[in-house]
Coordinates of C-alpha atoms in Angstrom, one line a residue:
M1 CA -46.4 -17.4 9.9
C2 CA -44.6 -15.8 12.8
G3 CA -42.1 -16.1 15.6
I4 CA -43.1 -16.4 19.2
S5 CA -41.1 -16.2 22.5
G6 CA -41.7 -15.6 26.1
F7 CA -41.0 -16.4 29.8
L8 CA -42.3 -17.1 33.2
D9 CA -39.8 -15.8 35.8
F10 CA -40.7 -17.0 39.2
K11 CA -37.9 -15.0 40.7
K12 CA -39.3 -11.8 39.1
K13 CA -36.0 -10.6 37.6
S14 CA -37.0 -10.7 33.9
T15 CA -38.0 -7.4 32.3
H16 CA -39.9 -6.1 29.3
A17 CA -36.6 -5.2 27.7
N18 CA -35.6 -8.9 28.0
L19 CA -38.8 -9.9 26.3
K20 CA -38.2 -7.4 23.5
K21 CA -34.7 -8.7 22.9
M22 CA -35.8 -12.3 22.8
T23 CA -38.6 -11.6 20.4
D24 CA -36.8 -9.2 18.1
T25 CA -34.1 -11.8 17.4
L26 CA -36.9 -13.6 15.5
V27 CA -37.5 -10.7 13.2
H28 CA -36.8 -12.9 10.1
R29 CA -39.8 -15.0 11.1
G30 CA -42.0 -11.9 11.2
P31 CA -40.7 -8.7 9.7
D32 CA -44.2 -7.0 9.4
D33 CA -45.1 -6.2 13.0
S34 CA -44.1 -6.9 16.6
G35 CA -46.1 -7.1 19.9
Y36 CA -45.3 -7.7 23.5
F37 CA -47.3 -8.6 26.6
F38 CA -45.7 -8.2 30.0
E39 CA -47.3 -8.3 33.5
T40 CA -46.5 -9.1 37.0
S41 CA -48.7 -11.7 38.8
P42 CA -48.4 -12.8 42.4
E43 CA -46.4 -15.8 41.2
A44 CA -44.1 -14.5 38.4
H45 CA -43.2 -12.1 35.7
I46 CA -45.0 -13.1 32.6
G47 CA -43.9 -12.2 29.1
L48 CA -45.3 -13.1 25.7
G49 CA -43.7 -11.8 22.5
H50 CA -44.6 -12.0 18.8
R51 CA -43.1 -11.2 15.4
R52 CA -45.7 -11.1 12.6
L53 CA -45.5 -12.2 8.9
S54 CA -48.8 -11.1 7.6
I55 CA -50.5 -13.8 5.6
I56 CA -54.3 -13.7 6.4
D57 CA -56.0 -10.4 7.3
L58 CA -53.1 -8.0 6.7
S59 CA -54.7 -5.4 8.9
S60 CA -53.7 -4.5 12.5
H61 CA -56.8 -6.5 13.7
G62 CA -54.7 -9.7 13.3
S63 CA -51.8 -8.4 15.4
Q64 CA -50.5 -10.3 18.4
P65 CA -50.4 -10.9 21.3
M66 CA -54.2 -11.1 21.1
A67 CA -56.4 -11.0 24.2
F68 CA -59.9 -12.1 24.9
E69 CA -61.4 -12.0 28.4
N70 CA -59.0 -14.0 30.6
L71 CA -56.8 -15.3 27.8
V72 CA -53.7 -13.9 26.1
M73 CA -52.2 -15.7 23.1
V74 CA -49.2 -15.7 20.8
Y75 CA -49.3 -18.0 17.8
N76 CA -47.1 -19.2 14.9
G77 CA -48.7 -20.9 11.9
E78 CA -52.0 -21.3 10.2
I79 CA -55.4 -22.9 11.0
Y80 CA -56.6 -23.7 7.4
N81 CA -60.1 -24.6 8.4
F82 CA -60.6 -21.5 10.5
K83 CA -63.7 -20.3 8.5
E84 CA -65.6 -23.5 9.4
I85 CA -64.6 -23.2 13.1
R86 CA -65.6 -19.5 13.0
K87 CA -69.1 -20.4 11.8
E88 CA -69.4 -22.9 14.6
L89 CA -68.4 -20.3 17.2
E90 CA -70.7 -17.7 15.7
N91 CA -73.6 -20.1 16.2
L92 CA -72.5 -20.2 19.8
N93 CA -72.8 -16.4 20.0
Y94 CA -69.2 -15.5 19.6
T95 CA -68.5 -12.3 17.7
F96 CA -65.3 -11.4 15.7
T97 CA -63.5 -8.1 15.0
S98 CA -61.1 -9.5 12.4
S99 CA -61.0 -12.0 9.6
S100 CA -57.9 -13.7 11.0
D101 CA -57.4 -17.3 12.0
T102 CA -55.7 -16.0 15.1
E103 CA -58.9 -14.7 16.6
V104 CA -60.7 -18.0 15.7
A105 CA -58.0 -20.0 17.4
L106 CA -58.1 -17.9 20.6
K107 CA -61.9 -18.0 20.9
A108 CA -61.9 -21.7 20.1
F109 CA -59.6 -22.2 23.1
H110 CA -61.8 -20.0 25.2
R111 CA -64.8 -22.2 24.3
W112 CA -63.4 -25.7 24.3
G113 CA -60.1 -25.4 26.1
I114 CA -57.4 -27.8 25.0
R115 CA -59.9 -29.9 23.1
A116 CA -60.1 -27.1 20.6
V117 CA -56.9 -28.5 19.1
D118 CA -58.9 -31.5 17.9
K119 CA -60.8 -29.2 15.5
F120 CA -57.7 -27.5 14.0
N121 CA -56.4 -28.5 10.6
G122 CA -53.1 -26.7 10.3
M123 CA -49.6 -26.1 11.4
F124 CA -49.2 -24.3 14.7
A125 CA -47.1 -23.6 17.7
M126 CA -49.0 -21.5 20.3
A127 CA -48.7 -20.1 23.8
I128 CA -51.9 -19.2 25.7
Y129 CA -51.8 -17.5 29.1
D130 CA -54.9 -17.8 31.3
R131 CA -54.8 -14.9 33.8
I132 CA -57.5 -16.3 36.0
K133 CA -56.3 -19.9 36.3
S134 CA -52.6 -18.7 36.4
K135 CA -51.6 -21.2 33.7
L136 CA -49.5 -21.1 30.6
T137 CA -50.3 -23.7 27.8
L138 CA -48.0 -24.5 24.9
I139 CA -49.4 -26.5 22.0
R140 CA -47.6 -27.9 18.9
D141 CA -49.2 -29.3 15.8
R142 CA -49.6 -33.0 15.0
A143 CA -46.8 -33.3 12.5
G144 CA -44.5 -30.8 14.2
V145 CA -44.3 -28.5 11.1
K146 CA -43.9 -25.5 13.5
P147 CA -41.1 -25.6 16.1
L148 CA -41.4 -24.9 19.8
F149 CA -38.6 -25.0 22.4
W150 CA -38.8 -24.6 26.1
Y151 CA -36.2 -24.3 29.0
H152 CA -36.7 -24.6 32.7
K153 CA -34.1 -24.1 35.4
N154 CA -33.8 -22.1 38.7
G155 CA -37.2 -20.6 38.6
L156 CA -37.0 -19.5 34.9
F157 CA -39.2 -20.9 32.2
L158 CA -38.5 -19.8 28.6
F159 CA -40.3 -20.7 25.3
G160 CA -39.7 -19.8 21.7
S161 CA -39.9 -20.7 18.1
E162 CA -36.1 -20.9 17.8
L163 CA -33.3 -21.4 20.3
K164 CA -31.6 -18.2 19.4
S165 CA -34.3 -16.3 21.3
F166 CA -33.1 -18.0 24.6
H167 CA -29.6 -16.6 24.1
Q168 CA -31.0 -13.1 24.5
H169 CA -32.1 -13.8 28.1
P170 CA -29.3 -13.1 30.6
S171 CA -30.2 -16.1 32.8
F172 CA -30.2 -18.7 30.0
E173 CA -27.3 -21.2 30.7
K174 CA -25.6 -22.5 27.6
H175 CA -24.3 -25.9 28.8
L176 CA -23.6 -28.4 26.1
N177 CA -25.7 -31.5 26.3
T178 CA -23.4 -34.4 25.3
D179 CA -26.3 -36.8 25.0
G180 CA -27.8 -34.4 22.4
L181 CA -24.5 -34.2 20.6
A182 CA -24.2 -38.0 20.5
L183 CA -27.7 -38.1 18.9
Y184 CA -26.6 -35.5 16.4
L185 CA -23.6 -37.6 15.4
Q186 CA -25.7 -40.6 15.0
F187 CA -28.5 -39.2 13.0
G188 CA -27.4 -35.8 11.7
Y189 CA -30.1 -34.1 13.7
I190 CA -31.2 -34.1 17.3
P191 CA -34.5 -35.9 17.7
Q192 CA -37.3 -34.6 19.9
P193 CA -37.5 -33.9 22.8
H194 CA -33.8 -33.5 23.1
T195 CA -31.7 -30.4 22.2
I196 CA -28.1 -29.4 22.1
F197 CA -28.4 -27.6 25.5
C198 CA -29.0 -29.0 29.0
H199 CA -32.4 -28.2 30.6
T200 CA -33.7 -27.3 27.1
H201 CA -36.4 -29.3 25.2
K202 CA -38.4 -29.5 22.1
L203 CA -42.1 -29.7 22.7
R204 CA -43.1 -33.0 21.1
A205 CA -45.3 -32.9 18.0
G206 CA -49.0 -33.6 18.9
H207 CA -48.4 -32.6 22.5
F208 CA -49.3 -29.7 24.8
L209 CA -47.5 -28.5 27.9
E210 CA -49.1 -26.8 30.9
V211 CA -47.3 -24.7 33.4
D212 CA -49.1 -24.1 36.7
L213 CA -47.8 -20.8 38.0
G214 CA -49.0 -21.4 41.5
R215 CA -46.9 -24.6 41.9
E216 CA -44.3 -24.0 39.2
H217 CA -45.3 -27.4 38.0
I218 CA -44.9 -28.6 34.3
R219 CA -47.1 -31.2 32.7
E220 CA -46.7 -32.4 29.1
E221 CA -49.4 -34.5 27.5
K222 CA -50.1 -36.1 24.2
Y223 CA -53.3 -35.2 22.3
W224 CA -52.5 -37.0 19.0
D225 CA -50.2 -39.8 18.0
V226 CA -49.5 -41.3 14.6
F227 CA -49.0 -44.7 16.3
D228 CA -52.7 -44.8 17.2
Y229 CA -53.7 -44.7 13.5
Y230 CA -51.2 -47.3 12.4
Q231 CA -52.6 -49.6 15.1
K232 CA -56.2 -49.2 14.2
R233 CA -57.9 -52.0 12.2
K234 CA -57.0 -51.8 8.6
L235 CA -59.6 -50.6 6.2
K236 CA -61.4 -53.2 4.1
I237 CA -61.3 -51.3 0.9
S238 CA -60.4 -52.1 -2.8
E239 CA -57.3 -50.6 -4.4
A240 CA -59.4 -48.5 -6.7
D241 CA -61.4 -47.0 -3.8
A242 CA -58.2 -46.4 -1.8
I243 CA -56.7 -44.4 -4.7
T244 CA -59.9 -42.4 -5.2
E245 CA -60.3 -41.5 -1.5
T246 CA -56.6 -40.6 -1.1
E247 CA -56.8 -38.4 -4.1
K248 CA -59.9 -36.7 -2.7
I249 CA -58.2 -35.9 0.6
L250 CA -55.1 -34.7 -1.2
K251 CA -57.1 -32.3 -3.3
S252 CA -58.8 -30.8 -0.2
A253 CA -55.4 -30.5 1.6
C254 CA -53.9 -28.6 -1.3
E255 CA -56.9 -26.3 -1.6
Y256 CA -56.7 -25.5 2.1
R257 CA -53.1 -24.5 1.8
M258 CA -53.8 -22.0 -1.0
I259 CA -55.8 -19.8 1.4
A260 CA -53.9 -16.5 1.8
D261 CA -54.1 -12.8 1.3
V262 CA -50.6 -12.8 -0.3
P263 CA -49.0 -14.5 -3.4
V264 CA -48.6 -18.3 -3.1
G265 CA -46.1 -20.5 -5.0
M266 CA -44.7 -24.1 -5.0
F267 CA -41.3 -25.8 -4.7
L268 CA -41.1 -28.2 -7.7
S269 CA -38.3 -30.8 -7.8
G270 CA -39.8 -32.8 -10.6
G271 CA -40.2 -35.9 -8.4
Y272 CA -43.5 -37.7 -7.7
D273 CA -44.5 -35.8 -4.6
S274 CA -44.0 -32.2 -5.7
S275 CA -45.3 -33.0 -9.2
L276 CA -48.5 -34.3 -7.8
V277 CA -49.1 -31.3 -5.5
T278 CA -48.3 -29.0 -8.4
A279 CA -50.7 -30.8 -10.7
L280 CA -53.5 -30.7 -8.1
L281 CA -53.0 -27.0 -7.6
Q282 CA -52.7 -26.0 -11.3
K283 CA -55.7 -28.1 -12.5
D284 CA -58.8 -26.0 -13.1
R285 CA -56.9 -22.8 -12.4
T286 CA -56.7 -20.1 -15.1
E287 CA -53.9 -18.3 -13.3
K288 CA -50.5 -19.9 -13.7
L289 CA -49.0 -21.2 -10.4
K290 CA -45.5 -19.9 -9.7
T291 CA -43.1 -22.8 -9.3
F292 CA -39.5 -22.9 -8.3
S293 CA -36.7 -25.4 -8.6
I294 CA -32.9 -25.7 -8.0
G295 CA -30.5 -27.5 -10.3
F296 CA -26.8 -28.4 -10.1
H297 CA -24.2 -28.3 -12.9
E298 CA -22.9 -31.6 -11.6
E299 CA -25.2 -33.9 -13.6
K300 CA -25.3 -36.7 -11.1
Y301 CA -27.2 -34.4 -8.7
N302 CA -29.2 -32.4 -11.2
E303 CA -33.0 -32.8 -11.6
A304 CA -33.9 -29.3 -12.8
H305 CA -34.7 -30.6 -16.3
Y306 CA -37.2 -33.0 -14.8
A307 CA -38.9 -30.1 -13.0
R308 CA -38.9 -28.0 -16.1
E309 CA -40.5 -30.8 -18.1
V310 CA -43.3 -31.2 -15.5
A311 CA -43.8 -27.4 -15.3
T312 CA -44.1 -27.2 -19.1
W313 CA -46.6 -30.1 -19.2
L314 CA -48.8 -28.5 -16.4
G315 CA -48.4 -24.9 -17.6
T316 CA -46.9 -23.3 -14.5
D317 CA -45.0 -20.0 -14.4
H318 CA -41.6 -21.7 -13.7
T319 CA -38.3 -20.3 -12.3
E320 CA -35.2 -22.4 -12.1
Y321 CA -31.8 -21.6 -10.7
Y322 CA -28.6 -23.5 -10.8
C323 CA -26.7 -23.7 -7.5
T324 CA -22.9 -23.1 -7.9
P325 CA -20.0 -23.5 -5.5
K326 CA -20.1 -19.7 -5.1
D327 CA -23.7 -19.9 -3.9
A328 CA -22.7 -22.6 -1.4
L329 CA -19.8 -20.5 -0.3
D330 CA -22.2 -17.6 0.4
I331 CA -24.8 -19.8 2.3
I332 CA -22.6 -22.2 4.3
P333 CA -21.3 -19.5 6.7
L334 CA -25.0 -18.5 7.4
L335 CA -26.1 -22.1 8.3
P336 CA -25.2 -21.9 12.0
E337 CA -27.3 -18.7 12.4
I338 CA -30.2 -20.1 10.4
Y339 CA -30.1 -23.5 12.1
D340 CA -29.2 -22.5 15.7
E341 CA -28.8 -26.1 16.7
P342 CA -26.2 -28.4 15.0
F343 CA -27.9 -29.7 11.8
G344 CA -26.3 -32.1 9.4
D345 CA -28.5 -32.2 6.3
S346 CA -26.5 -30.6 3.5
S347 CA -29.6 -30.1 1.4
A348 CA -30.2 -27.1 3.7
I349 CA -28.0 -25.3 1.1
P350 CA -30.3 -25.6 -1.9
T351 CA -33.4 -25.3 0.3
T352 CA -32.2 -22.0 1.6
L353 CA -31.3 -20.9 -2.0
V354 CA -34.7 -21.9 -3.5
S355 CA -36.4 -20.1 -0.6
R356 CA -34.5 -16.9 -1.5
I357 CA -35.5 -17.3 -5.1
A358 CA -39.2 -17.9 -4.3
R359 CA -39.3 -15.0 -1.8
Q360 CA -38.7 -12.5 -4.7
S361 CA -42.1 -13.5 -6.1
V362 CA -44.3 -14.9 -3.3
T363 CA -44.8 -14.8 0.4
V364 CA -46.0 -18.4 0.8
S365 CA -44.6 -21.5 -0.9
L366 CA -46.0 -25.0 -0.7
S367 CA -43.6 -28.0 -0.4
A368 CA -44.3 -31.7 -0.8
D369 CA -42.5 -33.1 2.2
G370 CA -43.8 -36.3 3.8
G371 CA -44.6 -38.3 0.6
D372 CA -41.7 -40.7 1.2
E373 CA -42.4 -41.1 5.0
V374 CA -46.2 -41.5 4.6
F375 CA -46.4 -43.5 1.4
G376 CA -43.2 -45.6 1.7
G377 CA -40.8 -44.0 -0.8
Y378 CA -37.3 -44.6 0.6
E379 CA -34.9 -47.3 -0.5
K380 CA -33.9 -47.7 3.2
Y381 CA -37.3 -49.3 3.9
Q382 CA -36.6 -52.1 1.5
Q383 CA -33.1 -52.4 3.0
A384 CA -34.4 -52.6 6.5
L385 CA -37.1 -55.2 5.5
K386 CA -34.4 -57.4 3.9
V387 CA -32.1 -57.2 6.9
N388 CA -35.0 -57.9 9.2
R389 CA -35.9 -61.0 7.2
I390 CA -32.3 -62.2 7.2
L391 CA -31.9 -61.7 10.9
S392 CA -35.1 -63.5 11.7
F393 CA -33.3 -66.6 10.3
L394 CA -30.1 -66.1 12.4
P395 CA -30.7 -67.5 15.8
A396 CA -26.9 -67.2 16.5
K397 CA -26.7 -63.6 15.4
N398 CA -25.3 -62.4 18.7
V399 CA -22.5 -65.0 18.4
I400 CA -21.8 -63.9 14.8
S401 CA -21.8 -60.3 15.9
A402 CA -19.3 -60.9 18.7
S403 CA -16.9 -62.5 16.2
L404 CA -17.1 -59.6 13.8
I405 CA -17.5 -56.5 15.9
D406 CA -13.8 -56.0 16.7
I407 CA -12.6 -56.5 13.2
E408 CA -11.6 -53.2 11.5
P409 CA -13.1 -53.2 8.0
E410 CA -9.9 -51.7 6.5
N411 CA -8.2 -55.0 7.4
L412 CA -10.5 -56.7 4.8
G413 CA -8.2 -55.4 2.1
F414 CA -9.3 -55.2 -1.5
I415 CA -12.9 -56.2 -0.6
N416 CA -13.3 -52.9 1.4
K417 CA -11.9 -50.9 -1.5
I418 CA -14.1 -52.5 -4.2
L419 CA -17.4 -52.8 -2.3
R420 CA -17.1 -49.6 -0.2
F421 CA -17.5 -52.1 2.6
D422 CA -16.4 -49.8 5.4
R423 CA -19.8 -48.2 6.3
R424 CA -21.8 -51.3 5.5
F425 CA -19.6 -53.6 7.6
R426 CA -19.9 -51.4 10.6
K427 CA -23.7 -51.2 10.3
V428 CA -24.2 -54.9 9.7
T429 CA -22.2 -55.9 12.7
Q430 CA -24.1 -53.4 14.8
A431 CA -27.4 -54.6 13.3
L432 CA -26.5 -58.2 14.3
E433 CA -26.5 -57.1 17.9
S434 CA -29.9 -55.4 17.6
S435 CA -33.0 -57.0 19.1
H436 CA -35.7 -55.5 16.8
A437 CA -36.2 -53.7 13.5
G438 CA -36.4 -50.3 15.2
N439 CA -32.8 -50.6 16.1
I440 CA -32.0 -51.8 12.7
Q441 CA -33.8 -48.8 11.2
A442 CA -31.8 -46.5 13.5
L443 CA -28.6 -48.1 12.4
V444 CA -29.5 -47.9 8.7
S445 CA -30.2 -44.2 9.3
S446 CA -27.0 -43.5 11.3
V447 CA -24.0 -41.5 10.2
F448 CA -21.7 -42.4 13.1
T449 CA -22.3 -45.8 14.6
P450 CA -22.5 -46.0 18.5
K451 CA -19.0 -47.4 18.6
E452 CA -17.6 -44.5 16.4
I453 CA -19.4 -42.0 18.6
R454 CA -17.6 -43.4 21.7
Q455 CA -14.3 -43.1 19.8
F456 CA -14.8 -39.5 18.6
L457 CA -16.5 -37.9 21.7
L458 CA -14.1 -37.2 24.6
A459 CA -16.9 -36.6 27.0
G460 CA -19.1 -39.6 27.8
S461 CA -22.8 -39.8 26.8
S462 CA -25.7 -41.9 27.9
S463 CA -28.2 -43.5 25.6
A464 CA -31.0 -41.0 25.2
S465 CA -34.5 -42.3 24.3
T466 CA -35.7 -41.6 20.7
A467 CA -38.7 -42.5 18.5
F468 CA -36.7 -45.6 17.4
D469 CA -37.0 -47.0 20.9
D470 CA -40.8 -46.7 20.6
F471 CA -40.7 -49.5 17.9
I472 CA -41.3 -52.1 20.5
L473 CA -44.5 -50.3 21.7
L474 CA -46.2 -50.9 18.4
D475 CA -48.4 -53.9 17.9
K476 CA -46.3 -56.9 16.8
Q477 CA -49.1 -57.8 14.4
L478 CA -48.4 -54.6 12.5
S479 CA -46.3 -55.0 9.4
V480 CA -42.6 -54.1 9.7
L481 CA -43.1 -51.5 7.0
D482 CA -45.9 -49.7 8.8
R483 CA -43.8 -49.7 12.0
L484 CA -40.8 -48.2 10.1
L485 CA -43.1 -45.5 8.5
A486 CA -44.5 -44.6 11.9
I487 CA -41.0 -44.3 13.4
D488 CA -39.8 -42.1 10.5
Y489 CA -42.8 -39.8 10.9
K490 CA -41.7 -39.2 14.5
S491 CA -38.0 -38.9 13.8
Y492 CA -36.4 -38.2 10.4
Q493 CA -39.4 -36.4 8.9
L494 CA -40.0 -34.3 12.1
D495 CA -36.5 -33.4 13.1
D496 CA -34.6 -33.3 9.8
I497 CA -37.0 -32.6 6.9
L498 CA -39.4 -30.2 8.7
V499 CA -36.6 -28.4 10.5
K500 CA -34.7 -27.9 7.3
V501 CA -37.7 -26.4 5.5
D502 CA -38.9 -24.3 8.4
R503 CA -35.6 -22.6 9.1
A504 CA -34.7 -22.2 5.4
T505 CA -38.0 -20.6 4.5
M506 CA -38.3 -18.5 7.6
S507 CA -34.7 -17.2 7.2
V508 CA -36.1 -15.1 4.3
S509 CA -39.6 -14.5 5.8
L510 CA -41.2 -17.1 3.5
E511 CA -44.1 -19.2 4.8
G512 CA -43.7 -22.9 4.0
R513 CA -46.8 -25.1 3.9
E514 CA -47.0 -28.9 3.8
P515 CA -50.2 -30.3 2.1
L516 CA -49.0 -34.0 2.3
L517 CA -48.9 -33.7 6.1
D518 CA -52.5 -32.8 6.4
H519 CA -53.5 -35.0 9.4
R520 CA -56.4 -36.5 7.4
I521 CA -54.0 -37.9 4.9
I522 CA -51.8 -39.3 7.6
E523 CA -54.7 -40.9 9.5
Y524 CA -56.2 -42.4 6.3
V525 CA -53.1 -43.8 4.7
A526 CA -51.9 -45.3 8.0
R527 CA -55.0 -47.5 8.0
L528 CA -54.3 -48.8 4.5
D529 CA -52.6 -52.2 3.9
S530 CA -48.8 -52.1 3.5
C531 CA -49.1 -53.6 0.0
L532 CA -50.6 -50.3 -1.3
K533 CA -47.4 -48.5 -0.1
I534 CA -44.8 -50.9 -1.5
K535 CA -46.2 -53.3 -4.0
K536 CA -44.0 -55.9 -5.6
G537 CA -40.9 -53.8 -5.0
N538 CA -42.7 -50.6 -6.4
K539 CA -42.2 -48.0 -3.7
K540 CA -44.9 -45.4 -3.1
Y541 CA -47.3 -47.4 -5.2
L542 CA -50.5 -45.7 -4.1
L543 CA -49.2 -42.1 -4.6
K544 CA -47.7 -43.0 -8.0
E545 CA -51.0 -44.3 -9.2
I546 CA -52.6 -41.0 -8.4
V547 CA -49.8 -39.1 -10.2
H548 CA -50.3 -41.1 -13.4
R549 CA -53.8 -39.6 -13.6
Y550 CA -52.2 -36.2 -14.1
L551 CA -48.8 -36.8 -15.7
P552 CA -47.6 -39.3 -18.3
K553 CA -46.2 -42.4 -16.8
E554 CA -43.2 -42.3 -19.1
M555 CA -42.4 -38.8 -17.9
M556 CA -42.4 -39.8 -14.2
D557 CA -41.0 -43.3 -14.0
R558 CA -37.3 -42.7 -13.5
P559 CA -34.8 -43.5 -10.7
K560 CA -35.2 -41.5 -7.5
K561 CA -32.3 -39.1 -6.9
G562 CA -33.4 -37.2 -3.8
F563 CA -32.5 -33.7 -2.9
S564 CA -28.8 -34.3 -2.4
V565 CA -25.9 -31.9 -2.8
P566 CA -22.4 -32.3 -4.5
V567 CA -20.5 -31.4 -1.3
F568 CA -18.0 -34.2 -2.1
Y569 CA -16.8 -32.2 -5.2
W570 CA -17.1 -28.8 -3.6
F571 CA -15.0 -29.6 -0.5
K572 CA -12.2 -31.0 -2.7
N573 CA -12.0 -27.7 -4.6
E574 CA -13.7 -24.4 -3.9
L575 CA -14.8 -25.1 -0.3
R576 CA -11.6 -26.8 0.8
Q577 CA -10.7 -23.9 3.1
F578 CA -13.8 -24.6 5.3
L579 CA -12.4 -28.0 6.2
L580 CA -8.9 -26.8 6.8
H581 CA -10.1 -24.0 9.0
Y582 CA -12.8 -25.6 11.1
L583 CA -11.4 -29.1 11.3
D584 CA -7.9 -27.9 12.2
E585 CA -6.4 -30.3 14.7
Q586 CA -5.2 -27.6 17.1
K587 CA -8.7 -26.0 17.1
I588 CA -10.3 -29.4 17.9
R589 CA -7.8 -30.1 20.7
E590 CA -8.4 -26.7 22.3
A591 CA -12.2 -27.1 22.2
G592 CA -11.9 -30.4 24.1
I593 CA -15.0 -32.0 22.6
F594 CA -13.8 -34.4 20.0
N595 CA -10.7 -36.6 19.8
P596 CA -8.4 -34.5 17.6
L597 CA -6.5 -37.4 16.2
K598 CA -9.7 -39.1 15.0
V599 CA -10.9 -35.9 13.4
A600 CA -7.6 -35.2 11.7
R601 CA -7.4 -38.8 10.3
L602 CA -11.0 -38.6 9.0
R603 CA -10.3 -35.2 7.3
D604 CA -7.0 -36.2 5.8
T605 CA -8.5 -39.5 4.5
Y606 CA -11.2 -37.6 2.8
L607 CA -8.9 -34.9 1.3
A608 CA -6.6 -37.7 0.0
G609 CA -9.4 -38.9 -2.2
S610 CA -11.9 -41.1 -0.2
N611 CA -15.5 -40.1 -0.2
L612 CA -16.7 -42.9 2.0
N613 CA -17.1 -40.6 5.1
I614 CA -18.2 -37.3 3.5
N615 CA -21.4 -37.3 5.7
Q616 CA -19.3 -37.7 8.8
I617 CA -17.1 -34.8 7.6
W618 CA -20.1 -32.6 7.0
L619 CA -21.5 -33.3 10.5
L620 CA -18.3 -32.4 12.2
L621 CA -17.9 -29.3 10.1
M622 CA -21.4 -28.1 10.9
F623 CA -20.9 -28.7 14.6
E624 CA -17.6 -26.8 14.7
M625 CA -19.2 -23.9 12.8
W626 CA -22.1 -23.9 15.2
R627 CA -19.8 -24.1 18.2
E628 CA -17.9 -21.0 17.1
K629 CA -21.2 -19.1 16.6
W630 CA -23.1 -20.1 19.8
L631 CA -20.7 -21.5 22.4
K632 CA -17.9 -19.0 22.3

């Protein structure tokens, strides 16, 4: 695991010192070593920088940038099947000087070009400069586990693992992208390819980007898309065979992710996903797997006892830690630095904390993200399915919506108070205007509705395209559930869950690995019938049936809590000063981004006792903290 950065400067103003500053700001991603490549070509100044966290082949032979003939590469991630690819290359007369996956990836690209990526099983973000063809290629893994940003304006092209590296280049322009901000307010994250800055982009997962130095021309192309697998013909297979084959692939995925020359552990929440991965890893191992969990003293949010029960049953070496308001007080001020783009998932707090705890014992930790998005575990899927069924029987839904849309829910009196109708009412009226379930899914997932965004944002914003808009591109014969799963794979999972884990783990130089996002699992489960994902209201049916082979059903069958945080309690008490400081009406007015009266009203309503809009409060707080860190 590493951090990469670099530039192509067609005006030839960038220097080796610029490259070093950009790269070294990513030292948390790679504290073990650094390397820099800088040269002047007829077209541009070229810089590639690398910070190394040594995981495989700890010797200097695995250092980067790595060169072979006409190619120079910097690379962040792991290719888990590198030993098999190495054997294939050796049969083609390639020789190796290291035991690293980096050298394998570089020589695979030399042999097969961009099609080498089809052979990779792993997580990766890489930049490869071809000195003969005068071409830079950026590549990002299929699931988007590893981040990669790029910027292009006025003859300057930048790339990097995190946006903070761009701030170290003197020609980077920090212009707020109001479209990106509107997306943040809607979802709590900024979906690919958008970012919070103008002229700055996320390279899409499953894509590569080529820059032709001769023409300063940029081309982005897809090499893998989850949609393709959902739209393939469904497998004709029995339930028993589907369970057996899925379990087989899961075992292989877990074993691949144990390959390392450093200690490896596991984040264990006690839920189905992490318990299954832990069970697969611990089974047939004599050495106890190190597992880590976070608990809360607020019982409503606490699952630590479940994790402890699973760890005891499986026989792991378990560590648990209870997150306190003091811990949150320590971590919250660091979030704008860790997440250098506005990020609204409050579970970043315990994720950062558990990463700190794990890093004291291991250098790599597996996580079990993706189980809900791949196997159908969220309640919102059932909600969306219900709403979609209802709307299909409402031919006059636009008329109904028009009659409701301007009614303020607080005017519904006691109904609003008893049923917490405020948020639901707004979302239902918006959903009635929607033309397809993709829009409904976006609204179910929204924090601020489009109408609210218009009320809060002083500057206008246009409607930016997201994965939710791709819903209509999917085959209408595909089940609504499969379409929703495919959309979440390319949105919430990618730009919320994976961003949260990558930045939290990397902030303490811990490599996070995701066995449930092995592309073989994604491709196989996508082709299974929807009834194996949600069966008679039983969410994540297929995965649960596998779990029951390793853990008692009575231990696991309990209500899903999710990795949520008691910010509602904390901000009424110990953390109250954060709200009063950052959401101060005068501060908001001076910044000129949000309507100060709207923000003040929202804040005061919350402090007066309402918890209906705590997620909106959190998003505004995180943005204001980010703004003070990165825009001032």
